[in-house]
Amino acid sequence: MVDNDMRVDFYKEMVRIRTYEAALQRDYHADKAPAWDIGAGLIPGEMHLSAGQEPVAVGLCANLEQGDAITGPHRPHHLALAKGVDMKAMTAEIFGRDTGLSHGKGGHMHLFDPSQHFSCSGIIAQGMPVAVGQALAFSRRGTANVAVAVAGEGAANQGGFHEALNLASMWKLPVIFIIEDNDWAISVNRETATPIKDGSLRASAYGMPSARIEGNDVDAIYDACRTAVERARAGGGPTLLEIHTVRLWGHFEGDAQAYRGDELAAATENDPIPLYEKRLLAAGLLTEDSIGSIKAQAEEEVEAAIAYAKASPEPKPSDAYLHVFA
Amino acid sequence: MTAPVDVEAGARRVTTAKAISEAIAQEMRANPEVFVMGEDVGPYGGIFGSTGGLFEEFGATRVIDTPISETGFIGAGIGAAVEGMRPVVELMFVDFLGVCFDQIYNHMAKIHYESGGNVKVPMVLMMAVGGGYSDAAQHSQCLWATFAHMPGMKVVAPSNPYDAKGLMASAIKDDNPVIFMFHKGVMGLPWMAKNPRSIGAVPEEEYTVPIGKAAIPHPGTDVTVVSVSMSVQHCLDVAEKLEGTTSVEVIDLRSIVPLDREAILASVAKTGRLVIVDEDYRSFGLSGEIVATIADKDPSMLKVPVQRVAYPDIPVPYARVLEYEALPTRDKIEAAIAAAMKG
């Protein structure tokens, strides 16, 4: 069960992730004015930020070890940071620098850190079968490691999701499938795309235990993930968890979100970090002072990572030809 | 180990299918990280015999029959490879790539590059290619140029048992994803008409054939005939028939990626005449790439225009007369050589 020390750690990690993404958002937009050009500036390209979804990453990763694997989706920063991917190298990658995780070849949708068995894919649901294969390798080698496939609720309508569930269940592999249900597949609402309210029911088609977790509450997410991870480590096979969360910002930066209407204001009120902060304050686990120092510490780490990225050299143009083949 | 195969030499002659499964078995014995996965690769032994005998020797944990979930099991192969295993995954027919191409070109082929060289995907994806037996539009294509067009995959297509065994051993040892395409016509299947070259001398011991080096199974001086896979067998039949009248140099590319451009250039520099025989589609493919290789280097090395015997830009038809109208046949190859010699 979640104890009070863990709650403070969860809070710190969520603040760390939010602080990071707020800083990325600031720098992403800083030099795209006055004419907004997606390809311009220090951070070019699409940018999918995860604000609101921190409880999923934090509750999940508190159950994982370095040797466990995650395949994430196009919106990967919260998962990467919570898994333990080095913030400086990740930031340098997002800034397209030679010191980045992939020497600037991957960018924000293609973060690879083999030391943390972390990867992500920009193609919906298609990272999920890869996690099945990582679990197959763990199982073959007799380790107790698990693989986690994370995707959005839109991805659960894609074939890759269903094939991955079927294989993992058939072979009883240590996989945890996490569906982050933030209600929106870009601009398409869940109700427009998915005929059932509880997507975890789909696991029954594959003979797999599952649960839907409402509330976007890191404590509840931790508990559900713990059950799934323990089952997988013990050889009990895969689990599907659909976690109802919230997307506070646009699908990508620059998304005006006119399609969300009043729902957006309601979502903003459900920002999980202030809500959790309030609970921990009321329980006496945090004080105004400790909150201030947690936030200052996060700022310090984040700004150091961004400064590192900005000070790092760009790759040589001719490096574009490296690493096509091993 | 790159010498041309002498099909009459040596004691033991086996089919290409047997040569492939033997290479996989030897790699599996040598390395516990090698395993096989795909549809009907288990007790059935692969629809085209590429995994014959493996299930009996290694059992269901290392020779895994999968559900019909190509995205799922190719992705699982990638995940296992990322963790350092060496999966040999069979897609059965190349024509099925449409249901799982994202795993192939967006994941298998790109992860090494996207990771800046930090993640390797040592995986073999093998599949049957080719027609000639009325399996029609969705079960007869070659499509090697489709894979070759996308960076990050080696693409291998042997024409005979000796090369098949040595190339498969190389493919499994390779740290890159390798597309291994076996033409049904070269496998020596008991249930399909076959060229005698589909059965040949193969050493029992392990050996490798390097990926990216063409072979010259029939040296000559008058005309260069470049081909790959099954069509090489037809080219050799024609070259042997023309011995005494035209000296034909047959180049067996053995791999499309890497393409042994040097071997092509060296031969054309010598002969000045080029015939390309390709069972894959004519436009935007291997035959055009070979012509571009000459044009980029020195178009004046050609004494006459290039002759291309390639699959016309039509889906593969069913009726025998229609399919053979389109296929590269010995008659067409001979006519192309004659046309090249006229100039």
XYZ file of C-alpha atoms in Angstrom:
669
model
C 0.000 0.000 0.000
C 0.983 3.582 -0.478
C 2.533 5.108 2.623
C 3.095 8.743 3.441
C 6.739 8.833 2.365
C 5.719 7.467 -1.001
C 3.029 10.116 -1.323
C 5.572 12.875 -0.888
C 7.803 11.179 -3.448
C 4.898 10.896 -5.877
C 4.190 14.581 -5.439
C 7.837 15.506 -6.004
C 8.030 13.426 -9.176
C 4.812 14.861 -10.580
C 6.042 18.386 -9.878
C 9.365 17.532 -11.507
C 7.640 16.348 -14.676
C 5.243 19.301 -14.836
C 8.060 21.762 -14.256
C 9.998 20.121 -17.043
C 7.183 20.270 -19.545
C 6.244 23.830 -18.637
C 9.827 24.842 -19.336
C 9.830 22.933 -22.625
C 6.578 24.645 -23.559
C 8.092 28.034 -22.761
C 11.202 27.387 -24.845
C 9.266 25.722 -27.631
C 7.198 28.841 -28.230
C 9.832 31.410 -27.299
C 11.388 31.791 -30.718
C 8.469 30.867 -32.966
C 7.072 34.404 -32.828
C 5.871 36.577 -34.512
C 4.988 34.188 -37.377
C 4.458 30.799 -35.772
C 6.520 28.265 -37.721
C 6.530 24.702 -36.472
C 9.950 24.051 -37.946
C 11.594 27.113 -36.443
C 13.316 27.770 -33.160
C 15.445 25.941 -30.639
C 12.922 23.105 -30.413
C 11.521 22.379 -33.885
C 8.862 19.908 -34.936
C 5.769 18.548 -33.260
C 5.619 18.703 -29.469
C 3.200 16.501 -27.518
C 3.221 17.369 -23.827
C 1.659 15.215 -21.149
C 0.431 17.712 -18.548
C -2.356 16.068 -16.554
C -1.102 12.551 -17.170
C 1.724 12.638 -14.622
C -0.132 10.368 -12.145
C -0.048 7.535 -14.686
C 3.693 7.720 -15.197
C 4.502 8.206 -11.532
C 2.122 5.549 -10.212
C 3.354 3.078 -12.802
C 7.079 3.694 -12.605
C 7.169 3.548 -8.808
C 6.604 -0.173 -9.378
C 9.357 -0.627 -11.942
C 13.056 -1.378 -11.786
C 15.807 -0.286 -14.107
C 15.736 -3.646 -15.923
C 12.030 -3.379 -16.683
C 11.036 -2.062 -20.099
C 8.596 0.589 -21.266
C 7.483 1.293 -24.807
C 5.774 4.648 -24.831
C 3.714 6.531 -27.382
C 4.225 9.865 -29.155
C 3.557 11.634 -25.818
C 6.443 10.163 -23.845
C 8.141 12.689 -21.554
C 6.310 11.866 -18.324
C 7.035 8.173 -18.783
C 10.671 8.717 -19.698
C 11.381 10.940 -16.706
C 9.526 8.733 -14.249
C 11.331 5.666 -15.610
C 14.688 7.282 -14.927
C 15.831 8.417 -18.346
C 18.547 11.010 -17.855
C 16.956 14.454 -18.045
C 19.977 16.180 -19.532
C 20.490 13.693 -22.354
C 16.767 13.642 -23.069
C 16.580 17.429 -23.192
C 19.600 17.630 -25.456
C 17.856 15.143 -27.763
C 14.718 17.279 -27.851
C 16.876 20.298 -28.666
C 18.501 18.268 -31.484
C 21.973 18.263 -29.973
C 24.878 15.874 -30.367
C 24.848 15.138 -26.635
C 21.269 13.906 -26.868
C 20.162 10.332 -26.247
C 20.379 9.638 -29.989
C 22.785 12.404 -31.053
C 19.826 14.346 -32.401
C 18.540 11.582 -34.694
C 15.375 10.748 -32.773
C 13.737 13.837 -31.339
C 10.929 14.024 -28.842
C 8.804 11.187 -30.304
C 11.743 8.770 -30.595
C 13.495 8.655 -27.254
C 15.680 5.577 -26.744
C 17.532 4.808 -23.537
C 18.680 1.184 -23.566
C 20.090 1.523 -20.040
C 16.503 2.025 -18.841
C 14.994 -0.280 -21.513
C 12.964 2.760 -22.524
C 11.751 3.506 -26.017
C 8.818 5.176 -27.661
C 7.232 5.261 -31.079
C 5.348 7.939 -32.940
C 3.040 5.369 -34.555
C -0.174 4.707 -32.671
C -0.256 1.318 -30.872
C 2.765 0.057 -32.776
C 5.094 0.134 -29.796
C 2.901 -2.400 -28.038
C 4.034 -5.535 -29.913
C 7.632 -4.523 -29.250
C 6.978 -4.645 -25.503
C 5.605 -8.156 -25.976
C 8.918 -9.126 -27.550
C 10.899 -7.577 -24.703
C 8.781 -9.578 -22.270
C 9.437 -12.672 -24.368
C 13.178 -12.090 -23.995
C 12.852 -11.545 -20.217
C 10.794 -14.684 -19.885
C 13.243 -16.731 -21.991
C 16.130 -15.623 -19.856
C 14.312 -16.415 -16.645
C 14.515 -12.884 -15.258
C 11.703 -11.372 -13.195
C 11.624 -8.270 -15.352
C 8.441 -6.988 -16.918
C 7.650 -4.946 -20.007
C 5.068 -2.184 -20.066
C 3.317 -0.997 -23.219
C 1.731 2.429 -22.854
C -0.680 3.916 -25.380
C -3.671 6.230 -25.498
C -7.324 5.238 -25.623
C -7.367 6.003 -29.342
C -4.690 3.350 -29.837
C -6.950 0.679 -28.380
C -8.922 0.790 -31.628
C -5.805 -0.118 -33.604
C -4.871 -3.648 -34.633
C -1.467 -3.503 -32.978
C -3.135 -3.252 -29.560
C -5.308 -6.313 -30.123
C -2.559 -8.439 -31.637
C -0.251 -7.565 -28.764
C -2.857 -8.487 -26.133
C -3.608 -11.769 -27.835
C 0.043 -12.782 -28.110
C 0.938 -11.754 -24.571
C -1.989 -13.683 -23.153
C -1.389 -16.731 -25.348
C 2.229 -16.893 -24.235
C 1.525 -15.718 -20.660
C 4.203 -13.066 -20.857
C 5.102 -10.485 -18.199
C 3.500 -7.491 -19.925
C 1.427 -4.683 -18.445
C -0.682 -2.878 -21.012
C -1.491 0.657 -19.907
C -4.123 2.633 -21.758
C -3.957 6.311 -20.872
C -7.528 7.386 -21.500
C -7.382 11.165 -21.751
C -10.708 11.241 -23.633
C -9.178 12.708 -26.774
C -7.506 11.223 -29.842
C -6.278 14.571 -31.140
C -9.740 16.109 -31.719
C -11.844 12.944 -31.743
C -13.583 12.311 -28.465
C -13.612 8.856 -26.968
C -17.388 8.672 -27.312
C -17.106 9.181 -31.078
C -14.593 6.394 -31.533
C -15.101 3.708 -28.901
C -18.411 1.904 -28.433
C -17.846 0.849 -24.812
C -17.352 3.091 -21.818
C -14.944 0.745 -20.061
C -12.148 -0.229 -22.436
C -10.671 -2.637 -19.935
C -13.538 -4.999 -20.823
C -11.666 -5.749 -24.018
C -9.185 -7.811 -22.024
C -11.838 -10.441 -21.455
C -11.651 -11.260 -25.169
C -8.062 -12.330 -24.538
C -8.585 -14.096 -21.217
C -6.646 -11.391 -19.434
C -7.286 -9.686 -16.088
C -7.958 -5.975 -16.334
C -9.244 -2.913 -14.566
C -10.364 0.607 -15.345
C -9.077 3.154 -12.867
C -11.066 6.357 -12.514
C -10.008 9.529 -10.755
C -6.512 10.158 -12.133
C -5.285 9.493 -8.602
C -1.651 8.513 -8.319
C -2.257 6.404 -5.206
C -4.931 4.306 -6.904
C -2.842 4.047 -10.061
C 0.132 2.870 -8.028
C -1.958 0.169 -6.368
C -3.428 -1.092 -9.630
C -0.037 -1.150 -11.293
C 1.464 -2.926 -8.302
C -1.047 -5.736 -8.602
C -0.348 -6.049 -12.329
C 3.429 -5.870 -11.985
C 3.481 -8.420 -9.150
C 1.330 -10.774 -11.196
C 3.649 -10.429 -14.165
C 6.813 -10.926 -12.096
C 5.332 -14.031 -10.524
C 4.669 -15.586 -13.928
C 0.950 -14.831 -13.870
C 0.932 -13.205 -17.304
C -0.260 -9.890 -18.650
C -2.770 -7.324 -17.387
C -4.639 -4.528 -19.134
C -5.164 -1.321 -17.161
C -7.196 1.519 -18.603
C -6.449 4.621 -16.590
C -8.777 7.572 -16.938
C -6.598 10.646 -16.976
C -6.745 14.135 -18.393
C -5.022 16.022 -21.190
C -4.647 19.546 -19.863
C -2.928 20.997 -22.930
C -3.379 20.542 -26.665
C -2.697 17.368 -28.594
C 0.408 19.171 -29.769
C 1.685 22.615 -28.979
C -0.171 25.087 -31.179
C -3.435 23.134 -30.936
C -6.079 25.763 -30.065
C -8.468 23.030 -28.848
C -11.616 24.825 -29.996
C -13.179 21.370 -30.310
C -13.127 20.891 -26.543
C -15.560 23.672 -25.618
C -16.576 23.751 -21.957
C -14.929 20.423 -21.281
C -11.527 22.086 -21.302
C -12.355 24.351 -18.365
C -13.606 21.361 -16.405
C -10.467 19.450 -17.242
C -8.295 22.289 -16.027
C -10.070 22.186 -12.687
C -9.125 18.538 -12.491
C -5.415 19.191 -12.730
C -4.143 16.299 -10.610
C -1.134 18.069 -9.132
C -2.876 20.893 -7.241
C -5.512 18.388 -6.138
C -2.892 16.038 -4.764
C -0.993 18.931 -3.216
C -4.139 19.984 -1.385
C -4.657 16.486 -0.027
C -1.077 16.206 1.159
C -1.245 19.657 2.757
C -4.431 18.712 4.567
C -2.822 15.486 5.744
C 0.157 17.421 7.024
C 2.543 15.698 4.628
C 3.426 18.943 2.923
C 3.748 22.513 4.142
C 3.867 25.725 2.154
C 7.593 25.730 2.824
C 8.184 22.172 1.668
C 6.114 22.776 -1.455
C 8.223 25.830 -2.207
C 11.432 23.933 -1.803
C 10.184 20.965 -3.897
C 9.250 23.335 -6.701
C 12.534 25.221 -6.436
C 14.470 21.984 -6.596
C 12.539 20.909 -9.667
C 13.156 24.286 -11.328
C 16.834 23.997 -10.626
C 17.153 20.538 -12.144
C 15.050 21.434 -15.176
C 16.831 24.697 -15.916
C 20.184 22.947 -15.592
C 19.058 20.338 -18.132
C 17.851 23.021 -20.529
C 21.036 25.018 -20.096
C 23.019 21.839 -20.794
C 21.037 21.235 -23.960
C 21.411 24.814 -25.167
C 25.149 24.762 -24.525
C 25.618 21.455 -26.313
C 26.913 21.344 -29.882
C 24.696 20.433 -32.788
C 25.569 17.226 -34.603
C 27.800 17.503 -37.647
C 25.664 17.545 -40.817
C 27.617 14.577 -42.125
C 26.547 12.555 -39.073
C 23.201 12.169 -40.871
C 24.818 9.257 -42.715
C 25.854 7.376 -39.571
C 23.879 4.604 -37.874
C 21.765 3.458 -40.812
C 23.405 0.083 -40.253
C 25.236 -1.311 -37.243
C 33.635 -19.423 -49.484
C 32.348 -17.232 -52.286
C 33.341 -19.506 -55.157
C 30.565 -20.420 -57.588
C 28.730 -23.578 -56.745
C 29.645 -26.657 -58.721
C 26.418 -28.597 -58.501
C 28.156 -31.811 -59.532
C 30.941 -31.604 -56.971
C 30.917 -32.945 -53.461
C 29.102 -35.829 -51.967
C 25.937 -34.318 -50.644
C 23.307 -32.473 -52.644
C 20.365 -30.838 -50.883
C 17.487 -28.515 -51.676
C 17.622 -24.809 -50.915
C 14.905 -25.336 -48.306
C 17.042 -27.919 -46.521
C 20.089 -25.670 -46.794
C 18.215 -22.816 -45.112
C 16.846 -24.905 -42.251
C 20.299 -26.445 -41.763
C 21.859 -22.989 -41.414
C 19.231 -21.980 -38.868
C 19.751 -25.217 -36.913
C 23.506 -24.695 -36.805
C 23.103 -21.135 -35.555
C 20.553 -22.290 -32.965
C 22.969 -24.930 -31.676
C 25.760 -22.377 -31.446
C 23.756 -19.560 -29.863
C 20.907 -19.975 -27.361
C 19.664 -16.464 -28.223
C 18.579 -17.617 -31.700
C 14.962 -18.687 -32.014
C 12.368 -19.052 -34.757
C 8.882 -17.609 -34.839
C 6.106 -17.441 -37.421
C 3.061 -19.101 -38.886
C 3.406 -22.852 -39.447
C 7.118 -22.896 -38.680
C 6.673 -25.617 -36.030
C 5.664 -29.223 -36.753
C 4.725 -28.272 -40.329
C 8.281 -27.059 -40.911
C 7.385 -23.891 -42.784
C 5.005 -23.783 -45.726
C 8.054 -23.725 -48.013
C 10.236 -25.972 -45.885
C 12.475 -23.245 -44.502
C 12.176 -24.538 -40.916
C 12.005 -28.277 -41.614
C 13.228 -30.404 -38.702
C 13.777 -27.480 -36.325
C 10.752 -28.136 -34.137
C 11.789 -31.763 -33.665
C 15.271 -30.762 -32.548
C 14.611 -27.591 -30.564
C 11.019 -27.890 -29.402
C 8.166 -25.446 -29.031
C 10.047 -22.958 -26.869
C 12.563 -22.132 -29.601
C 10.455 -22.818 -32.688
C 7.264 -20.938 -32.011
C 4.085 -21.272 -34.038
C 2.325 -17.915 -33.899
C -1.264 -16.875 -34.407
C -2.017 -15.017 -37.638
C -0.905 -11.713 -36.107
C 1.919 -10.456 -38.265
C 2.055 -7.029 -36.627
C 2.114 -8.764 -33.250
C 4.791 -11.340 -33.867
C 7.068 -9.219 -36.052
C 6.856 -6.554 -33.363
C 7.628 -9.208 -30.772
C 10.643 -10.222 -32.824
C 11.820 -6.608 -32.788
C 11.359 -6.389 -29.018
C 13.304 -9.600 -28.460
C 16.055 -8.378 -30.792
C 16.239 -5.036 -28.991
C 16.911 -7.031 -25.811
C 19.754 -8.865 -27.552
C 18.130 -12.044 -28.801
C 18.439 -13.117 -32.449
C 14.996 -13.996 -33.724
C 14.410 -15.538 -37.133
C 10.859 -14.552 -37.984
C 8.940 -15.872 -40.981
C 6.279 -13.818 -42.749
C 5.401 -16.727 -45.110
C 4.577 -14.744 -48.290
C 6.126 -11.359 -48.986
C 2.712 -10.288 -50.264
C 1.506 -10.263 -46.639
C 3.729 -7.327 -45.701
C 0.763 -5.027 -46.199
C -0.754 -6.109 -42.897
C 2.388 -5.423 -40.866
C 4.573 -3.017 -42.799
C 4.671 -0.466 -40.013
C 6.609 -2.858 -37.796
C 9.005 -3.527 -40.663
C 9.840 -0.107 -42.040
C 9.002 2.202 -39.132
C 10.363 0.046 -36.328
C 12.634 -2.818 -37.385
C 14.451 -0.710 -39.963
C 14.610 2.612 -38.097
C 15.248 1.892 -34.428
C 19.017 1.669 -34.835
C 19.146 5.027 -36.600
C 16.596 6.742 -34.362
C 18.566 5.630 -31.333
C 21.727 7.188 -32.723
C 23.299 3.752 -32.942
C 22.578 2.846 -29.317
C 20.037 0.094 -30.007
C 20.602 -2.832 -32.368
C 17.936 -4.985 -34.005
C 19.675 -8.250 -34.956
C 16.745 -9.952 -36.599
C 16.075 -12.000 -39.708
C 12.698 -11.613 -41.387
C 12.353 -14.362 -43.979
C 9.642 -14.906 -46.541
C 8.771 -16.581 -49.789
C 8.694 -14.559 -52.991
C 7.948 -15.099 -56.641
C 5.484 -16.680 -58.992
C 5.290 -19.057 -61.909
C 2.693 -21.450 -60.483
C -0.588 -19.520 -60.862
C -0.900 -18.199 -57.320
C -1.993 -14.853 -58.770
C -1.771 -11.257 -57.621
C -1.566 -11.607 -53.818
C 0.812 -14.595 -53.511
C 3.364 -14.222 -56.309
C 5.214 -10.940 -56.022
C 8.931 -10.393 -55.385
C 8.892 -6.866 -53.925
C 12.566 -6.769 -52.988
C 12.812 -3.240 -54.319
C 10.036 -2.176 -51.930
C 12.194 -3.142 -48.949
C 15.389 -1.941 -50.593
C 13.870 1.489 -51.101
C 13.505 1.967 -47.335
C 16.800 2.518 -45.517
C 17.891 0.317 -42.652
C 17.295 -3.228 -43.878
C 19.633 -5.581 -45.664
C 17.800 -7.483 -48.395
C 19.065 -10.921 -49.395
C 17.719 -13.218 -52.131
C 19.758 -16.374 -52.866
C 19.453 -18.343 -56.090
C 20.827 -21.718 -54.982
C 21.287 -23.984 -51.944
C 24.948 -23.223 -51.281
C 24.409 -19.464 -51.151
C 21.164 -19.853 -49.213
C 22.880 -21.693 -46.379
C 25.844 -19.331 -46.209
C 23.705 -16.196 -46.519
C 21.294 -17.375 -43.811
C 24.224 -17.989 -41.459
C 25.484 -14.475 -42.221
C 22.004 -13.004 -41.760
C 21.583 -14.529 -38.299
C 25.037 -13.348 -37.218
C 24.403 -9.847 -38.603
C 23.656 -7.083 -36.088
C 21.195 -5.510 -38.537
C 17.710 -6.483 -39.614
C 17.980 -8.713 -42.660
C 15.118 -9.419 -45.053
C 15.786 -12.933 -46.336
C 13.723 -13.683 -49.451
C 13.571 -17.212 -50.767
C 11.934 -17.701 -54.134
C 9.563 -20.656 -54.072
C 11.101 -21.800 -57.326
C 14.593 -22.155 -55.855
C 13.528 -24.060 -52.748
C 13.485 -27.474 -54.462
C 9.973 -28.169 -53.249
C 8.623 -31.630 -54.052
C 5.272 -30.111 -55.019
C 6.441 -27.573 -57.583
C 8.278 -27.885 -60.906
C 11.896 -26.983 -60.304
C 15.126 -26.177 -62.015
C 17.860 -28.758 -61.242
C 19.864 -25.846 -59.799
C 17.457 -25.777 -56.845
C 19.251 -28.864 -55.542
C 22.995 -28.609 -55.168
C 26.170 -29.391 -53.318
C 26.134 -27.997 -49.799
C 28.835 -28.647 -47.192
C 27.528 -30.072 -43.951
C 29.809 -27.872 -41.882
C 29.005 -24.273 -41.023
C 30.138 -21.549 -43.400
C 29.062 -18.048 -44.305
C 28.539 -16.235 -47.589
C 29.072 -12.488 -47.141
C 26.015 -10.268 -47.587
C 26.659 -7.631 -50.235
C 29.037 -9.533 -52.518
C 27.722 -10.613 -55.887
C 28.804 -13.919 -57.403
C 29.778 -14.550 -61.018
C 28.553 -18.108 -61.532
C 29.174 -17.936 -65.297
C 32.053 -15.680 -66.365
C 32.031 -14.270 -69.897
C 33.293 -11.435 -72.065
C 30.585 -10.442 -74.567
C 27.603 -9.372 -72.480
C 26.817 -8.847 -68.803
C 23.584 -10.340 -67.498
C 22.707 -9.125 -63.996
C 20.037 -10.908 -62.044
C 18.991 -12.144 -58.620
C 17.090 -15.032 -57.050
C 15.169 -17.481 -59.277
C 15.883 -15.604 -62.484
C 19.596 -16.352 -62.054
C 18.790 -20.003 -62.738
C 17.144 -19.071 -66.034
C 20.095 -16.819 -66.925
C 22.524 -19.664 -66.309
C 20.476 -22.018 -68.471
C 20.617 -19.483 -71.295
C 24.310 -18.716 -70.787
C 25.129 -22.413 -71.006
C 22.983 -22.806 -74.101
C 24.804 -19.930 -75.827
C 28.281 -21.222 -75.004
C 30.304 -21.286 -78.207
C 28.331 -18.450 -79.816
C 28.045 -15.733 -77.152
C 30.192 -15.435 -74.054
C 27.698 -14.420 -71.357
C 28.805 -13.176 -67.947
C 26.087 -13.866 -65.386
C 26.181 -11.820 -62.192
C 24.122 -13.166 -59.288
C 23.640 -10.173 -57.007
C 22.650 -12.389 -54.029
C 21.624 -9.244 -52.150
C 19.777 -6.119 -53.217
C 20.944 -4.237 -50.111
C 23.841 -3.826 -50.057
C 23.972 -3.785 -53.863
C 27.351 -4.843 -55.230
C 27.635 -1.936 -57.643
C 31.358 -2.537 -58.120
C 30.766 -6.009 -59.535
C 28.242 -4.631 -62.025
C 30.479 -1.734 -63.069
C 33.533 -3.963 -63.463
C 31.681 -6.405 -65.678
C 30.001 -3.761 -67.849
C 33.324 -1.964 -68.215
C 34.597 -5.200 -69.707
C 31.607 -6.183 -71.906
C 29.962 -2.849 -72.748
C 26.634 -4.676 -72.973
C 24.092 -5.046 -70.186
C 20.990 -7.181 -69.770
C 19.084 -6.967 -66.472
C 16.724 -9.772 -65.511
C 14.415 -8.970 -62.606
C 11.205 -10.716 -61.531
C 10.223 -7.637 -59.497
C 8.220 -4.831 -61.097
C 10.009 -2.934 -63.853
C 9.390 0.671 -62.865
C 11.070 2.404 -59.912
C 12.933 -0.736 -58.955
C 16.125 -2.806 -59.109
C 16.562 -2.703 -62.878
C 16.304 1.085 -62.947
C 18.729 1.340 -60.032
C 21.286 -0.738 -61.916
C 20.923 1.482 -64.993
C 21.353 4.537 -62.758
C 24.503 2.997 -61.319
C 26.013 2.865 -64.818
C 24.719 6.322 -65.756
C 26.105 7.870 -62.564
C 29.546 6.379 -63.167
C 30.091 6.566 -66.929
C 27.283 6.065 -69.427
C 29.840 5.755 -72.196
C 30.855 2.345 -70.932
C 27.710 1.021 -72.623
C 28.186 0.206 -76.327
C 24.476 -0.450 -76.770
C 21.281 0.427 -74.914
C 20.453 -1.606 -71.813
C 17.990 -4.480 -72.180
C 15.618 -4.947 -69.261
C 13.717 -8.204 -68.788
C 11.632 -7.193 -65.818
C 8.123 -7.803 -64.592
C 5.802 -5.451 -66.483
C 3.901 -2.931 -64.380
C 0.830 -5.111 -63.928
C -0.452 -7.150 -60.990
C 0.450 -10.826 -61.295
C -2.289 -12.522 -63.350
C -3.677 -15.977 -62.616
C -4.098 -17.875 -65.916
C -0.905 -19.656 -66.972
C -0.716 -17.972 -70.376
C -1.181 -14.567 -68.785
C 1.370 -15.123 -66.030
C 4.031 -16.424 -68.411
C 3.419 -13.469 -70.688
C 4.707 -11.346 -67.800
C 7.402 -13.520 -66.178
C 11.075 -13.321 -67.160
C 11.571 -16.552 -69.104
C 14.571 -18.152 -70.808
C 13.200 -17.143 -74.215
C 12.935 -13.510 -73.208
C 16.418 -13.556 -71.696
C 17.855 -15.112 -74.838
C 16.085 -12.544 -77.015
C 17.392 -9.713 -74.831
C 20.932 -11.037 -75.091
C 20.536 -11.272 -78.869
C 19.264 -7.682 -79.012
C 22.203 -6.485 -76.913
C 24.646 -8.331 -79.186
C 23.180 -6.788 -82.355
C 24.094 -3.243 -81.447
